[in-house]
Amino acid sequence: MRTLAIDTSTVSMSIALIEDQTSKMEITTNTKIKHSKALLPLIKQLFTTVAWEVSDLDRVVVTRGPGSYTGLRIGVTTAKTLAWTLNIPLYSVTSLAAIAANAAEEDGIICPLINARRQTVFAMAYDSNGEEVEGLTMGHYRLADWLDQLKAACPDQSLYFISSDIDQFEELIKEHLGDQAKLLPAEKGVIHAPLLAKLELEEEDVATFLPEYAKLAEAEERWEEKHPEEAAANRGHYVERML
């Protein structure tokens, strides 16, 4: 089973070629590189280095979000195009599950966070088996509100927070949770594409698959303010119309 795995959901970007469960090559960048310019050349570099042809692929795996609007569109569009052209399956996994996989060895609740700006985050919580914590819902939250939900749902368990922006969240996390919170190093919050192939994946319909944004874009919020009636009837489609 030969897999191309793609993540462009955050500032960092990770791609890998994987044979069965073995990574043949990974490229991960953790700089503010423009995914639109870098992704295709780096994919080409992967195939050249590993000496595979694109036609050798058996499937494509991509993170579906939540995360950066632009990043998600680039990654998902690239994955869909390859899967459609090659007539191979397309699979997806949430970005938060991919981040949480970096802390699978921790004995407690894994709490991945993606910075959504203005003291808000994309968030979910996972148990030591990688299952979503019952009673919690993946989504976009004010960080303070999410911390309160975590405290209520997991009152007696250690909470391991993992994010590439953990330094920005440390003060508020400690204020709400004290010693119950364990902060993992920021580098743990970077998604690594080889892990995607080891997670529980969802097979997608290439024709209808869309990113999981989990929040409105700023442009969409402004549009809904100006067009409340149309927004109520067409919520969720504005971003795709603008592509």
GROMACS .gro file of C-alpha atoms in nm:
model
  243
    1MET     CA    1   0.000   0.000   0.000
    2ARG     CA    2   0.167   0.318  -0.120
    3THR     CA    3   0.034   0.639   0.031
    4LEU     CA    4   0.087   1.010  -0.017
    5ALA     CA    5   0.000   1.191   0.308
    6ILE     CA    6  -0.056   1.567   0.311
    7ASP     CA    7  -0.105   1.820   0.590
    8THR     CA    8  -0.139   2.192   0.518
    9SER     CA    9  -0.382   2.280   0.797
   10THR     CA   10  -0.153   2.510   0.997
   11VAL     CA   11   0.150   2.735   0.949
   12SER     CA   12   0.364   2.424   0.925
   13MET     CA   13   0.329   2.182   0.636
   14SER     CA   14   0.408   1.812   0.622
   15ILE     CA   15   0.402   1.560   0.338
   16ALA     CA   16   0.525   1.203   0.320
   17LEU     CA   17   0.541   0.897   0.101
   18ILE     CA   18   0.455   0.584   0.297
   19GLU     CA   19   0.474   0.216   0.202
   20ASP     CA   20   0.241   0.014   0.421
   21GLN     CA   21   0.324   0.167   0.763
   22THR     CA   22   0.683   0.266   0.682
   23SER     CA   23   0.771   0.623   0.591
   24LYS     CA   24   0.992   0.633   0.283
   25MET     CA   25   1.047   1.010   0.306
   26GLU     CA   26   0.897   1.301   0.497
   27ILE     CA   27   0.926   1.675   0.438
   28THR     CA   28   0.799   1.895   0.722
   29THR     CA   29   0.838   2.271   0.727
   30ASN     CA   30   0.767   2.482   1.035
   31THR     CA   31   0.805   2.827   0.886
   32LYS     CA   32   0.561   3.077   0.738
   33ILE     CA   33   0.614   2.937   0.391
   34LYS     CA   34   0.331   2.985   0.142
   35HIS     CA   35   0.173   2.645   0.098
   36SER     CA   36   0.036   2.746  -0.242
   37LYS     CA   37   0.388   2.790  -0.376
   38ALA     CA   38   0.565   2.511  -0.189
   39LEU     CA   39   0.331   2.212  -0.187
   40LEU     CA   40   0.353   2.086  -0.545
   41PRO     CA   41   0.732   2.134  -0.580
   42LEU     CA   42   0.786   1.948  -0.252
   43ILE     CA   43   0.559   1.664  -0.359
   44LYS     CA   44   0.759   1.639  -0.681
   45GLN     CA   45   1.078   1.632  -0.471
   46LEU     CA   46   0.939   1.342  -0.267
   47PHE     CA   47   0.866   1.131  -0.573
   48THR     CA   48   1.202   1.209  -0.732
   49THR     CA   49   1.397   1.121  -0.418
   50VAL     CA   50   1.207   0.800  -0.344
   51ALA     CA   51   1.207   0.707  -0.715
   52TRP     CA   52   0.832   0.650  -0.731
   53GLU     CA   53   0.600   0.753  -1.008
   54VAL     CA   54   0.277   0.929  -0.916
   55SER     CA   55   0.096   0.638  -1.079
   56ASP     CA   56   0.248   0.408  -0.813
   57LEU     CA   57   0.016   0.553  -0.548
   58ASP     CA   58  -0.263   0.341  -0.401
   59ARG     CA   59  -0.429   0.615  -0.197
   60VAL     CA   60  -0.404   0.974  -0.076
   61VAL     CA   61  -0.452   1.082   0.287
   62VAL     CA   62  -0.508   1.444   0.389
   63THR     CA   63  -0.596   1.639   0.702
   64ARG     CA   64  -0.944   1.785   0.657
   65GLY     CA   65  -0.926   2.048   0.930
   66PRO     CA   66  -0.993   2.244   1.128
   67GLY     CA   67  -0.719   2.497   1.071
   68SER     CA   68  -0.612   2.762   0.823
   69TYR     CA   69  -0.875   2.831   0.555
   70THR     CA   70  -0.619   2.886   0.284
   71GLY     CA   71  -0.401   2.596   0.392
   72LEU     CA   72  -0.691   2.353   0.409
   73ARG     CA   73  -0.818   2.449   0.065
   74ILE     CA   74  -0.475   2.398  -0.087
   75GLY     CA   75  -0.415   2.061   0.075
   76VAL     CA   76  -0.762   1.923   0.017
   77THR     CA   77  -0.777   2.046  -0.344
   78THR     CA   78  -0.439   1.889  -0.420
   79ALA     CA   79  -0.540   1.560  -0.257
   80LYS     CA   80  -0.873   1.553  -0.442
   81THR     CA   81  -0.709   1.629  -0.776
   82LEU     CA   82  -0.458   1.347  -0.736
   83ALA     CA   83  -0.718   1.096  -0.619
   84TRP     CA   84  -0.954   1.190  -0.902
   85THR     CA   85  -0.685   1.183  -1.171
   86LEU     CA   86  -0.540   0.851  -1.055
   87ASN     CA   87  -0.880   0.698  -0.968
   88ILE     CA   88  -0.759   0.596  -0.622
   89PRO     CA   89  -0.922   0.627  -0.279
   90LEU     CA   90  -0.904   0.949  -0.080
   91TYR     CA   91  -0.897   0.936   0.300
   92SER     CA   92  -0.904   1.209   0.561
   93VAL     CA   93  -0.839   1.263   0.930
   94THR     CA   94  -0.892   1.566   1.152
   95SER     CA   95  -0.597   1.794   1.213
   96LEU     CA   96  -0.655   1.773   1.589
   97ALA     CA   97  -0.637   1.393   1.589
   98ALA     CA   98  -0.311   1.420   1.393
   99ILE     CA   99  -0.165   1.655   1.654
  100ALA     CA  100  -0.286   1.436   1.940
  101ALA     CA  101  -0.105   1.138   1.786
  102ASN     CA  102   0.224   1.306   1.879
  103ALA     CA  103   0.138   1.256   2.246
  104ALA     CA  104   0.003   0.901   2.230
  105GLU     CA  105   0.250   0.787   2.496
  106GLU     CA  106   0.105   1.015   2.765
  107ASP     CA  107  -0.115   0.856   3.033
  108GLY     CA  108  -0.403   1.100   3.049
  109ILE     CA  109  -0.629   1.314   2.835
  110ILE     CA  110  -0.462   1.462   2.527
  111CYS     CA  111  -0.583   1.815   2.449
  112PRO     CA  112  -0.462   1.942   2.109
  113LEU     CA  113  -0.513   2.310   2.032
  114ILE     CA  114  -0.483   2.501   1.705
  115ASN     CA  115  -0.457   2.878   1.732
  116ALA     CA  116  -0.759   3.047   1.572
  117ARG     CA  117  -0.651   3.397   1.688
  118ARG     CA  118  -0.819   3.641   1.926
  119GLN     CA  119  -0.787   3.400   2.220
  120THR     CA  120  -0.988   3.136   2.034
  121VAL     CA  121  -0.883   2.785   1.940
  122PHE     CA  122  -0.985   2.478   1.747
  123ALA     CA  123  -0.994   2.204   2.006
  124MET     CA  124  -1.085   1.848   2.098
  125ALA     CA  125  -0.977   1.602   2.367
  126TYR     CA  126  -0.875   1.238   2.331
  127ASP     CA  127  -0.825   0.955   2.578
  128SER     CA  128  -0.518   0.730   2.591
  129ASN     CA  129  -0.671   0.506   2.322
  130GLY     CA  130  -0.711   0.795   2.081
  131GLU     CA  131  -1.089   0.807   2.126
  132GLU     CA  132  -1.272   1.139   2.156
  133VAL     CA  133  -1.368   1.221   2.513
  134GLU     CA  134  -1.739   1.163   2.565
  135GLY     CA  135  -1.944   1.476   2.611
  136LEU     CA  136  -1.702   1.704   2.427
  137THR     CA  137  -1.734   1.823   2.068
  138MET     CA  138  -1.458   1.925   1.831
  139GLY     CA  139  -1.498   2.286   1.731
  140HIS     CA  140  -1.403   2.650   1.757
  141TYR     CA  141  -1.405   2.794   2.111
  142ARG     CA  142  -1.293   3.082   2.322
  143LEU     CA  143  -0.998   2.924   2.500
  144ALA     CA  144  -1.134   3.013   2.844
  145ASP     CA  145  -1.468   2.846   2.765
  146TRP     CA  146  -1.298   2.532   2.635
  147LEU     CA  147  -1.084   2.504   2.948
  148ASP     CA  148  -1.396   2.520   3.162
  149GLN     CA  149  -1.554   2.243   2.954
  150LEU     CA  150  -1.245   2.027   2.995
  151LYS     CA  151  -1.241   2.078   3.369
  152ALA     CA  152  -1.605   1.972   3.395
  153ALA     CA  153  -1.566   1.669   3.165
  154CYS     CA  154  -1.234   1.545   3.309
  155PRO     CA  155  -1.223   1.660   3.674
  156ASP     CA  156  -0.982   1.394   3.802
  157GLN     CA  157  -0.751   1.329   3.508
  158SER     CA  158  -0.427   1.484   3.394
  159LEU     CA  159  -0.476   1.705   3.089
  160TYR     CA  160  -0.186   1.712   2.841
  161PHE     CA  161  -0.200   2.022   2.623
  162ILE     CA  162  -0.026   2.007   2.288
  163SER     CA  163   0.006   2.296   2.043
  164SER     CA  164   0.273   2.462   1.833
  165ASP     CA  165   0.154   2.786   2.000
  166ILE     CA  166   0.148   2.650   2.354
  167ASP     CA  167   0.349   2.946   2.486
  168GLN     CA  168   0.062   3.179   2.394
  169PHE     CA  169  -0.186   2.969   2.591
  170GLU     CA  170   0.021   2.879   2.896
  171GLU     CA  171  -0.092   3.157   3.129
  172LEU     CA  172  -0.464   3.105   3.072
  173ILE     CA  173  -0.436   2.726   3.093
  174LYS     CA  174  -0.255   2.742   3.426
  175GLU     CA  175  -0.501   3.002   3.556
  176HIS     CA  176  -0.798   2.774   3.486
  177LEU     CA  177  -0.653   2.430   3.554
  178GLY     CA  178  -0.348   2.469   3.776
  179ASP     CA  179  -0.147   2.150   3.828
  180GLN     CA  180  -0.405   1.941   3.645
  181ALA     CA  181  -0.264   2.082   3.320
  182LYS     CA  182   0.057   1.946   3.170
  183LEU     CA  183   0.208   2.148   2.885
  184LEU     CA  184   0.400   1.959   2.619
  185PRO     CA  185   0.680   2.128   2.420
  186ALA     CA  186   0.571   2.339   2.123
  187GLU     CA  187   0.751   2.113   1.874
  188LYS     CA  188   0.513   1.832   1.973
  189GLY     CA  189   0.231   2.036   1.822
  190VAL     CA  190   0.365   2.007   1.467
  191ILE     CA  191   0.183   1.750   1.254
  192HIS     CA  192   0.401   1.484   1.090
  193ALA     CA  193   0.249   1.333   0.778
  194PRO     CA  194   0.375   0.974   0.831
  195LEU     CA  195   0.150   0.947   1.137
  196LEU     CA  196  -0.159   1.012   0.928
  197ALA     CA  197  -0.146   0.666   0.775
  198LYS     CA  198  -0.156   0.509   1.123
  199LEU     CA  199  -0.470   0.688   1.240
  200GLU     CA  200  -0.834   0.596   1.201
  201LEU     CA  201  -0.922   0.735   0.859
  202GLU     CA  202  -1.247   0.819   0.683
  203GLU     CA  203  -1.283   0.738   0.315
  204GLU     CA  204  -1.417   1.040   0.130
  205ASP     CA  205  -1.621   1.094  -0.183
  206VAL     CA  206  -1.377   1.278  -0.406
  207ALA     CA  207  -1.653   1.471  -0.580
  208THR     CA  208  -1.816   1.612  -0.266
  209PHE     CA  209  -1.538   1.620  -0.005
  210LEU     CA  210  -1.481   1.962   0.155
  211PRO     CA  211  -1.252   2.082   0.434
  212GLU     CA  212  -1.386   2.090   0.788
  213TYR     CA  213  -1.343   2.458   0.869
  214ALA     CA  214  -1.523   2.458   1.209
  215LYS     CA  215  -1.566   2.836   1.199
  216LEU     CA  216  -1.662   3.115   0.962
  217ALA     CA  217  -1.390   3.306   0.784
  218GLU     CA  218  -1.374   3.677   0.864
  219ALA     CA  219  -1.495   3.756   0.512
  220GLU     CA  220  -1.784   3.514   0.556
  221GLU     CA  221  -1.881   3.670   0.889
  222ARG     CA  222  -1.893   4.013   0.725
  223TRP     CA  223  -2.096   3.873   0.435
  224GLU     CA  224  -2.351   3.717   0.673
  225GLU     CA  225  -2.389   4.046   0.858
  226LYS     CA  226  -2.483   4.215   0.530
  227HIS     CA  227  -2.702   3.929   0.399
  228PRO     CA  228  -2.872   3.771   0.703
  229GLU     CA  229  -3.161   3.610   0.514
  230GLU     CA  230  -2.947   3.456   0.243
  231ALA     CA  231  -2.695   3.349   0.506
  232ALA     CA  232  -2.960   3.155   0.697
  233ALA     CA  233  -3.052   2.965   0.382
  234ASN     CA  234  -2.700   2.903   0.256
  235ARG     CA  235  -2.481   2.876   0.568
  236GLY     CA  236  -2.156   2.696   0.502
  237HIS     CA  237  -2.136   2.753   0.127
  238TYR     CA  238  -1.995   3.105   0.099
  239VAL     CA  239  -1.632   3.005   0.135
  240GLU     CA  240  -1.661   2.744  -0.136
  241ARG     CA  241  -1.837   2.994  -0.369
  242MET     CA  242  -1.544   3.228  -0.327
  243LEU     CA  243  -1.283   2.972  -0.436
   0.00000   0.00000   0.00000
